[in-house]
């Protein structure tokens, strides 16, 4: 397989409703796709972060520069997906940008020999249970209405975004109103260890987990917090590699791991984290970053690996988009079907993609 062209396409897709977390409010999915054209097949991937570095340090404009000026120039025409990480290792950080490049090349590669990404990664299921992430609302009433709607659609697990001032009360109300549902919370680093006693108040609600309560670099803090709360601590932002996962597990900083392929540099490292977690008896689940279908498809394949024993954040497309750039992913009895086509198993729909594309740039041409 020979790479002939790499294109970057900026897309902006409106969200069905604003999505508020402790780090900000999103109203549009504003990112770029990479398209890798080879002599035998083409591959697609999506940059998962946003225009502002609020969730993580990477953001759209910076990722475009790092890809154009530092990552793509290291690509050789015959590069394989497994060579992307070693060939770009000298470039510090920028894992989400690296993940985009690796995934687009992996997609082209898998399509060139007709293998679905699920089979390549070691997926053992053909459908995965679907959870939904519910943003911070202006009122408890609005929250209850949203949760009620998602449960009616069939979601099998609810995750509530929390922050100081929006935590114990909303959790209590949702637990009281909906009883025995699978429920968890995500703080996106909004607390400090000084809040340990407050966070302990969440213990009475039998949550599956508290996700990323403290700063991403505070592994010691999470380990100390874990001794003071009964609810399992799950790490997201803190885990950027299999090495991080091994460290956090060894230090008892988490009892669950959220794996987001983009955050860890791609699906190859995501699988290594899965393997480390399984070896330690730590359950994992697949997170989401409001991906379009281009990112959602391969995330579903990853979520079909055996260690993904908790429902993930891979929701139906319509949770976020009235119209997606691919065929929509839909819930069937609370589950989503893992794509089985070659590569990521899903393609952008050309006309729809064109309508949502705001700019295109060629990064490489042979
Ligand atoms: O369903 O794709 C989804 C979103 C799930 O809550 C979700 N994602 O902190 O995990 C998160 C959050 C997020 C959204 C992170 C956008 C980064 C960007």
CSV table of C-alpha atoms and ligand atoms in Angstrom, one decimal:
chain,number,residue,atom,x,y,z
A,1,UNK,CA,0.0,0.0,0.0
A,2,UNK,CA,1.3,3.4,-1.0
A,3,UNK,CA,0.1,6.7,0.4
A,4,UNK,CA,-0.7,9.1,-2.4
A,5,UNK,CA,-2.4,12.0,-0.6
A,6,UNK,CA,-3.4,13.1,2.9
A,7,UNK,CA,-6.2,15.7,3.1
A,8,UNK,CA,-7.6,17.6,6.1
A,9,UNK,CA,-11.2,18.6,6.0
A,10,UNK,CA,-12.7,21.0,8.5
A,11,UNK,CA,-16.2,20.2,9.4
A,12,UNK,CA,-18.8,22.0,11.6
A,13,UNK,CA,-22.0,20.1,12.6
A,14,UNK,CA,-24.6,21.7,14.9
A,15,UNK,CA,-25.5,19.8,18.0
A,16,UNK,CA,-29.2,19.1,18.8
A,17,UNK,CA,-28.8,20.9,22.1
A,18,UNK,CA,-26.0,22.6,24.0
A,19,UNK,CA,-23.8,20.1,26.0
A,20,UNK,CA,-22.5,21.6,29.2
A,21,UNK,CA,-19.7,20.1,31.3
A,22,UNK,CA,-17.6,21.5,34.2
A,23,UNK,CA,-15.1,22.7,31.6
A,24,UNK,CA,-17.5,24.4,29.1
A,25,UNK,CA,-20.5,24.4,26.8
A,26,UNK,CA,-20.5,23.0,23.3
A,27,UNK,CA,-23.1,23.9,20.6
A,28,UNK,CA,-21.3,22.6,17.5
A,29,UNK,CA,-19.0,19.8,16.7
A,30,UNK,CA,-16.2,21.8,15.1
A,31,UNK,CA,-13.2,19.7,14.1
A,32,UNK,CA,-11.5,18.1,11.1
A,33,UNK,CA,-11.3,14.8,9.4
A,34,UNK,CA,-8.2,13.2,7.8
A,35,UNK,CA,-8.5,11.4,4.6
A,36,UNK,CA,-5.6,9.2,3.6
A,37,UNK,CA,-5.7,8.1,-0.1
A,38,UNK,CA,-3.6,5.2,-1.1
A,39,UNK,CA,-3.2,3.2,-4.3
A,40,UNK,CA,-5.5,0.5,-3.0
A,41,UNK,CA,-8.0,2.0,-0.5
A,42,UNK,CA,-8.7,5.2,1.4
A,43,UNK,CA,-8.9,5.7,5.1
A,44,UNK,CA,-10.7,8.1,7.4
A,45,UNK,CA,-10.3,9.4,10.9
A,46,UNK,CA,-11.6,12.3,13.0
A,47,UNK,CA,-9.7,14.6,15.3
A,48,UNK,CA,-11.6,14.2,18.6
A,49,UNK,CA,-10.9,17.5,20.5
A,50,UNK,CA,-12.4,20.9,20.2
A,51,UNK,CA,-11.5,24.4,19.0
A,52,UNK,CA,-10.6,25.3,22.6
A,53,UNK,CA,-8.2,23.5,24.9
A,54,UNK,CA,-10.7,23.0,27.8
A,55,UNK,CA,-11.0,19.3,28.1
A,56,UNK,CA,-7.3,18.6,27.2
A,57,UNK,CA,-4.4,20.7,26.0
A,58,UNK,CA,-4.9,19.9,22.4
A,59,UNK,CA,-7.2,21.9,20.1
A,60,UNK,CA,-8.2,22.0,16.5
A,61,UNK,CA,-5.9,24.8,15.2
A,62,UNK,CA,-2.9,23.4,17.1
A,63,UNK,CA,-3.5,19.9,15.8
A,64,UNK,CA,-3.6,21.1,12.3
A,65,UNK,CA,-0.2,22.8,12.7
A,66,UNK,CA,1.3,19.7,14.4
A,67,UNK,CA,0.0,17.4,11.7
A,68,UNK,CA,1.0,19.6,8.8
A,69,UNK,CA,4.4,20.7,10.0
A,70,UNK,CA,5.6,17.9,12.3
A,71,UNK,CA,3.7,14.6,11.9
A,72,UNK,CA,2.8,14.3,8.2
A,73,UNK,CA,6.4,15.2,7.1
A,74,UNK,CA,7.5,12.0,9.0
A,75,UNK,CA,5.2,9.8,7.0
A,76,UNK,CA,6.8,7.7,4.3
A,77,UNK,CA,4.7,6.5,1.4
A,78,UNK,CA,4.9,2.9,2.6
A,79,UNK,CA,4.3,3.6,6.3
A,80,UNK,CA,2.1,1.1,8.2
A,81,UNK,CA,-0.2,2.0,11.1
A,82,UNK,CA,2.1,0.3,13.5
A,83,UNK,CA,5.0,2.6,12.4
A,84,UNK,CA,3.1,5.8,13.0
A,85,UNK,CA,3.8,5.9,16.8
A,86,UNK,CA,7.6,5.1,16.6
A,87,UNK,CA,8.1,7.4,13.6
A,88,UNK,CA,6.4,10.3,15.4
A,89,UNK,CA,7.8,9.6,18.9
A,90,UNK,CA,10.2,12.4,18.8
A,91,UNK,CA,7.3,14.9,18.7
A,92,UNK,CA,6.3,15.3,22.3
A,93,UNK,CA,2.6,15.0,23.3
A,94,UNK,CA,-0.1,15.7,20.7
A,95,UNK,CA,-1.6,12.3,21.2
A,96,UNK,CA,-5.0,13.2,19.8
A,97,UNK,CA,-3.4,14.5,16.6
A,98,UNK,CA,-1.2,11.4,16.4
A,99,UNK,CA,-4.3,9.2,16.9
A,100,UNK,CA,-6.0,10.9,13.9
A,101,UNK,CA,-3.0,10.0,11.6
A,102,UNK,CA,-2.6,6.5,12.9
A,103,UNK,CA,-6.3,5.8,12.6
A,104,UNK,CA,-6.7,7.1,9.1
A,105,UNK,CA,-3.7,4.9,8.0
A,106,UNK,CA,-5.0,1.9,9.9
A,107,UNK,CA,-8.4,2.3,8.2
A,108,UNK,CA,-6.8,2.4,4.8
A,109,UNK,CA,-4.7,-0.6,5.6
A,110,UNK,CA,-7.5,-2.7,7.0
A,111,UNK,CA,-9.7,-1.8,4.0
A,112,UNK,CA,-6.9,-2.8,1.6
A,113,UNK,CA,-7.2,-6.4,2.9
A,114,UNK,CA,-10.9,-6.3,3.8
A,115,UNK,CA,-10.6,-6.7,7.6
A,116,UNK,CA,-13.0,-5.0,10.0
A,117,UNK,CA,-11.3,-3.0,12.8
A,118,UNK,CA,-13.2,-5.1,15.4
A,119,UNK,CA,-11.6,-8.3,14.1
A,120,UNK,CA,-8.2,-6.6,14.1
A,121,UNK,CA,-8.5,-5.4,17.7
A,122,UNK,CA,-9.9,-8.6,19.0
A,123,UNK,CA,-13.6,-7.8,19.5
A,124,UNK,CA,-15.6,-10.7,20.8
A,125,UNK,CA,-19.1,-9.2,20.7
A,126,UNK,CA,-21.3,-8.1,17.8
A,127,UNK,CA,-23.3,-5.5,19.9
A,128,UNK,CA,-22.4,-3.4,22.9
A,129,UNK,CA,-24.6,-1.9,25.6
A,130,UNK,CA,-25.0,1.9,25.2
A,131,UNK,CA,-24.8,4.5,27.9
A,132,UNK,CA,-25.5,8.2,27.6
A,133,UNK,CA,-23.8,11.3,29.1
A,134,UNK,CA,-26.1,13.9,30.4
A,135,UNK,CA,-24.8,17.5,30.6
A,136,UNK,CA,-25.2,20.0,33.5
A,137,UNK,CA,-28.7,21.6,33.3
A,138,UNK,CA,-30.2,24.8,34.5
A,139,UNK,CA,-32.7,23.0,36.7
A,140,UNK,CA,-33.4,19.6,38.3
A,141,UNK,CA,-36.7,19.6,36.3
A,142,UNK,CA,-34.8,19.9,33.0
A,143,UNK,CA,-32.4,17.1,34.1
A,144,UNK,CA,-35.2,14.8,35.1
A,145,UNK,CA,-36.9,15.3,31.7
A,146,UNK,CA,-33.7,14.6,29.8
A,147,UNK,CA,-32.9,11.4,31.8
A,148,UNK,CA,-36.5,10.3,31.4
A,149,UNK,CA,-36.3,10.7,27.6
A,150,UNK,CA,-33.0,8.8,27.4
A,151,UNK,CA,-34.3,5.9,29.5
A,152,UNK,CA,-37.4,5.8,27.3
A,153,UNK,CA,-35.1,5.5,24.3
A,154,UNK,CA,-33.5,2.5,25.9
A,155,UNK,CA,-30.1,3.7,27.2
A,156,UNK,CA,-28.8,1.2,29.7
A,157,UNK,CA,-26.7,3.5,31.8
A,158,UNK,CA,-26.9,7.2,32.7
A,159,UNK,CA,-23.8,9.3,33.3
A,160,UNK,CA,-24.4,12.7,35.0
A,161,UNK,CA,-21.9,15.5,34.5
A,162,UNK,CA,-21.2,17.1,37.9
A,163,UNK,CA,-19.3,20.1,39.2
A,164,UNK,CA,-19.3,21.9,42.6
A,165,UNK,CA,-22.8,23.1,43.2
A,166,UNK,CA,-24.3,20.5,40.8
A,167,UNK,CA,-23.6,17.1,42.4
A,168,UNK,CA,-25.3,15.6,45.4
A,169,UNK,CA,-28.7,17.1,44.7
A,170,UNK,CA,-29.1,16.1,41.0
A,171,UNK,CA,-27.7,12.6,41.8
A,172,UNK,CA,-30.2,12.2,44.7
A,173,UNK,CA,-33.1,13.4,42.5
A,174,UNK,CA,-32.3,11.1,39.6
A,175,UNK,CA,-31.8,8.1,42.0
A,176,UNK,CA,-35.1,8.8,43.7
A,177,UNK,CA,-37.0,9.3,40.6
A,178,UNK,CA,-35.6,6.4,38.5
A,179,UNK,CA,-34.7,3.8,41.1
A,180,UNK,CA,-32.4,1.0,40.3
A,181,UNK,CA,-30.8,2.3,37.1
A,182,UNK,CA,-27.1,2.0,36.3
A,183,UNK,CA,-25.8,5.5,37.3
A,184,UNK,CA,-22.4,7.2,37.4
A,185,UNK,CA,-21.0,10.7,37.5
A,186,UNK,CA,-18.2,12.6,35.7
A,187,UNK,CA,-16.5,15.6,37.3
A,188,UNK,CA,-13.9,16.4,34.5
A,189,UNK,CA,-11.3,17.4,37.1
A,190,UNK,CA,-13.6,19.9,38.9
A,191,UNK,CA,-12.7,19.0,42.5
A,192,UNK,CA,-9.7,18.9,44.8
A,193,UNK,CA,-8.8,16.5,47.6
A,194,UNK,CA,-10.2,19.1,50.0
A,195,UNK,CA,-13.6,18.1,48.7
A,196,UNK,CA,-13.2,14.5,49.8
A,197,UNK,CA,-15.8,14.7,52.6
A,198,UNK,CA,-18.3,16.3,50.2
A,199,UNK,CA,-17.7,13.7,47.5
A,200,UNK,CA,-18.2,11.0,50.1
A,201,UNK,CA,-21.8,12.1,50.3
A,202,UNK,CA,-22.2,10.5,46.8
A,203,UNK,CA,-21.5,7.1,48.4
A,204,UNK,CA,-25.1,6.6,49.5
A,205,UNK,CA,-26.4,6.6,45.9
A,206,UNK,CA,-24.7,3.3,44.8
A,207,UNK,CA,-23.1,4.9,41.8
A,208,UNK,CA,-21.1,2.6,39.4
A,209,UNK,CA,-18.2,5.1,39.7
A,210,UNK,CA,-17.0,8.7,40.1
A,211,UNK,CA,-15.1,9.7,37.0
A,212,UNK,CA,-12.0,12.0,37.1
A,213,UNK,CA,-12.9,14.0,40.2
A,214,UNK,CA,-9.4,15.6,40.6
A,215,UNK,CA,-6.8,17.2,38.3
A,216,UNK,CA,-5.4,15.0,35.5
A,217,UNK,CA,-1.9,15.1,37.0
A,218,UNK,CA,-3.1,14.3,40.6
A,219,UNK,CA,-2.6,10.5,40.7
A,220,UNK,CA,-1.6,10.6,44.4
A,221,UNK,CA,-4.7,12.7,45.2
A,222,UNK,CA,-6.9,10.1,43.5
A,223,UNK,CA,-5.2,7.4,45.4
A,224,UNK,CA,-5.9,9.2,48.7
A,225,UNK,CA,-9.4,10.0,47.7
A,226,UNK,CA,-10.0,6.4,46.9
A,227,UNK,CA,-9.3,5.5,50.5
A,228,UNK,CA,-12.0,8.0,51.7
A,229,UNK,CA,-14.9,7.2,49.3
A,230,UNK,CA,-16.5,3.9,48.8
A,231,UNK,CA,-17.7,4.6,45.2
A,232,UNK,CA,-15.0,3.3,42.7
A,233,UNK,CA,-12.8,6.0,41.2
A,234,UNK,CA,-12.5,5.9,37.4
A,235,UNK,CA,-9.8,7.8,35.6
A,236,UNK,CA,-10.2,9.4,32.2
A,237,UNK,CA,-8.1,12.6,31.6
A,238,UNK,CA,-5.2,11.1,33.7
A,239,UNK,CA,-4.7,8.1,31.5
A,240,UNK,CA,-2.8,8.9,28.3
A,241,UNK,CA,-1.0,5.6,27.9
A,242,UNK,CA,-0.8,2.0,29.0
A,243,UNK,CA,2.1,3.0,31.2
A,244,UNK,CA,-0.1,5.6,32.9
A,245,UNK,CA,-2.8,3.0,33.4
A,246,UNK,CA,-0.3,0.6,35.0
A,247,UNK,CA,0.9,3.3,37.3
A,248,UNK,CA,-2.6,4.4,38.3
A,249,UNK,CA,-3.6,0.8,39.0
A,250,UNK,CA,-0.5,0.0,40.9
A,251,UNK,CA,-1.0,3.1,43.1
A,252,UNK,CA,-4.7,2.3,43.7
A,253,UNK,CA,-5.7,5.6,42.1
A,254,UNK,CA,-8.5,4.0,40.2
A,255,UNK,CA,-10.7,0.9,40.2
A,256,UNK,CA,-12.1,1.5,36.7
A,257,UNK,CA,-10.6,3.0,33.5
A,258,UNK,CA,-12.4,5.0,30.8
A,259,UNK,CA,-10.5,4.3,27.5
A,260,UNK,CA,-10.8,7.0,24.8
A,261,UNK,CA,-8.6,5.9,21.8
A,262,UNK,CA,-8.0,9.6,20.8
A,263,UNK,CA,-6.7,10.6,24.2
A,264,UNK,CA,-4.1,7.8,24.3
A,265,UNK,CA,-2.8,8.2,20.7
A,266,UNK,CA,-5.0,5.7,18.9
A,267,UNK,CA,-6.6,2.2,18.9
A,268,UNK,CA,-3.3,0.4,19.2
A,269,UNK,CA,-2.5,2.0,22.6
A,270,UNK,CA,-6.1,1.8,23.6
A,271,UNK,CA,-5.9,-2.0,23.1
A,272,UNK,CA,-2.7,-2.1,25.3
A,273,UNK,CA,-4.6,-0.2,28.0
A,274,UNK,CA,-7.4,-2.8,27.8
A,275,UNK,CA,-4.9,-5.6,28.1
A,276,UNK,CA,-3.2,-4.0,31.2
A,277,UNK,CA,-6.5,-3.4,32.8
A,278,UNK,CA,-7.7,-7.0,32.1
A,279,UNK,CA,-4.5,-8.4,33.5
A,280,UNK,CA,-5.2,-6.5,36.8
A,281,UNK,CA,-8.9,-7.3,36.9
A,282,UNK,CA,-9.8,-3.7,36.3
A,283,UNK,CA,-13.0,-3.1,34.3
A,284,UNK,CA,-12.9,-0.6,31.4
A,285,UNK,CA,-15.4,1.2,29.3
A,286,UNK,CA,-15.3,3.3,26.1
A,287,UNK,CA,-15.6,7.0,26.5
A,288,UNK,CA,-16.7,9.4,23.8
A,289,UNK,CA,-15.9,13.0,22.7
A,290,UNK,CA,-19.0,13.7,20.7
A,291,UNK,CA,-17.6,12.0,17.7
A,292,UNK,CA,-19.3,12.0,14.3
A,293,UNK,CA,-20.0,8.6,12.8
A,294,UNK,CA,-16.3,8.5,11.6
A,295,UNK,CA,-15.2,8.3,15.2
A,296,UNK,CA,-18.2,6.5,16.7
A,297,UNK,CA,-17.8,3.4,14.4
A,298,UNK,CA,-14.4,2.4,15.5
A,299,UNK,CA,-15.2,3.2,19.1
A,300,UNK,CA,-18.0,0.7,19.0
A,301,UNK,CA,-15.5,-1.9,17.7
A,302,UNK,CA,-13.1,-1.2,20.6
A,303,UNK,CA,-16.0,-1.4,23.0
A,304,UNK,CA,-16.6,-5.0,21.8
A,305,UNK,CA,-13.3,-6.2,23.3
A,306,UNK,CA,-13.9,-8.6,26.3
A,307,UNK,CA,-12.5,-6.3,29.0
A,308,UNK,CA,-15.2,-3.6,28.2
A,309,UNK,CA,-17.6,-4.9,30.8
A,310,UNK,CA,-19.3,-1.6,31.6
A,311,UNK,CA,-21.6,0.3,29.2
A,312,UNK,CA,-19.7,3.1,27.4
A,313,UNK,CA,-20.5,6.6,26.3
A,314,UNK,CA,-21.0,5.5,22.7
A,315,UNK,CA,-24.5,6.8,22.2
A,316,UNK,CA,-26.7,6.9,19.1
A,317,UNK,CA,-25.8,9.6,16.6
A,318,UNK,CA,-29.1,11.4,17.2
A,319,UNK,CA,-28.1,12.1,20.9
A,320,UNK,CA,-25.9,14.8,19.4
A,321,UNK,CA,-26.7,15.3,15.7
A,322,UNK,CA,-29.9,15.9,13.8
A,323,UNK,CA,-27.8,14.9,10.8
A,324,UNK,CA,-24.5,13.2,10.9
A,325,UNK,CA,-21.9,13.0,8.1
A,326,UNK,CA,-22.3,9.1,8.0
A,327,UNK,CA,-25.3,6.9,8.2
A,328,UNK,CA,-26.5,7.3,11.8
A,329,UNK,CA,-25.8,4.8,14.6
A,330,UNK,CA,-29.0,3.7,16.3
A,331,UNK,CA,-30.0,1.9,19.5
A,332,UNK,CA,-31.5,-1.5,19.3
A,333,UNK,CA,-32.9,-2.5,22.7
A,334,UNK,CA,-30.3,-0.3,24.4
A,335,UNK,CA,-27.4,-1.8,22.4
A,336,UNK,CA,-25.5,-0.7,19.3
A,337,UNK,CA,-24.4,-3.0,16.5
A,338,UNK,CA,-20.6,-3.2,16.0
A,339,UNK,CA,-19.8,-2.3,12.4
A,340,UNK,CA,-18.6,-5.2,10.4
A,341,UNK,CA,-17.5,-3.6,7.1
A,342,UNK,CA,-13.8,-3.3,6.3
A,343,UNK,CA,-11.7,-0.8,8.3
A,344,UNK,CA,-13.7,1.5,10.5
A,345,UNK,CA,-16.8,0.1,8.8
A,346,UNK,CA,-18.4,3.4,8.0
A,347,UNK,CA,-17.9,6.1,5.4
A,348,UNK,CA,-18.8,9.7,5.2
A,349,UNK,CA,-21.7,10.3,2.9
A,350,UNK,CA,-20.1,12.5,0.1
A,351,UNK,CA,-22.9,15.0,-0.4
A,352,UNK,CA,-23.6,15.4,3.4
A,353,UNK,CA,-19.9,15.7,4.1
A,354,UNK,CA,-19.6,18.4,1.4
A,355,UNK,CA,-22.4,20.4,3.0
A,356,UNK,CA,-20.7,20.3,6.5
A,357,UNK,CA,-17.2,20.9,5.2
A,358,UNK,CA,-15.9,24.5,5.8
A,359,UNK,CA,-12.4,24.1,4.4
A,360,UNK,CA,-10.1,21.5,2.8
A,361,UNK,CA,-6.3,21.4,2.8
A,362,UNK,CA,-3.9,18.9,1.3
A,363,UNK,CA,-1.1,18.0,3.7
A,364,UNK,CA,0.7,15.5,1.6
A,365,UNK,CA,0.7,14.6,-2.1
A,366,UNK,CA,3.1,12.1,-3.8
B,1,LIG,O1,-21.2,10.6,24.2
B,1,LIG,O2,-19.5,11.2,23.0
B,1,LIG,C1,-20.2,11.3,24.0
B,1,LIG,C2,-19.7,12.3,25.0
B,1,LIG,C3,-19.5,11.7,26.4
B,1,LIG,O3,-19.4,13.1,28.3
B,1,LIG,C4,-18.8,12.7,27.3
B,1,LIG,N1,-17.7,13.2,26.8
B,1,LIG,O4,-15.6,14.3,29.4
B,1,LIG,O5,-16.0,12.4,28.6
B,1,LIG,C5,-16.1,13.6,28.6
B,1,LIG,C6,-17.0,14.2,27.5
B,1,LIG,C7,-16.2,15.0,26.5
B,1,LIG,C8,-16.9,15.7,25.5
B,1,LIG,C9,-14.9,15.2,26.5
B,1,LIG,C10,-16.3,16.5,24.6
B,1,LIG,C11,-14.2,15.9,25.5
B,1,LIG,C12,-14.9,16.6,24.6
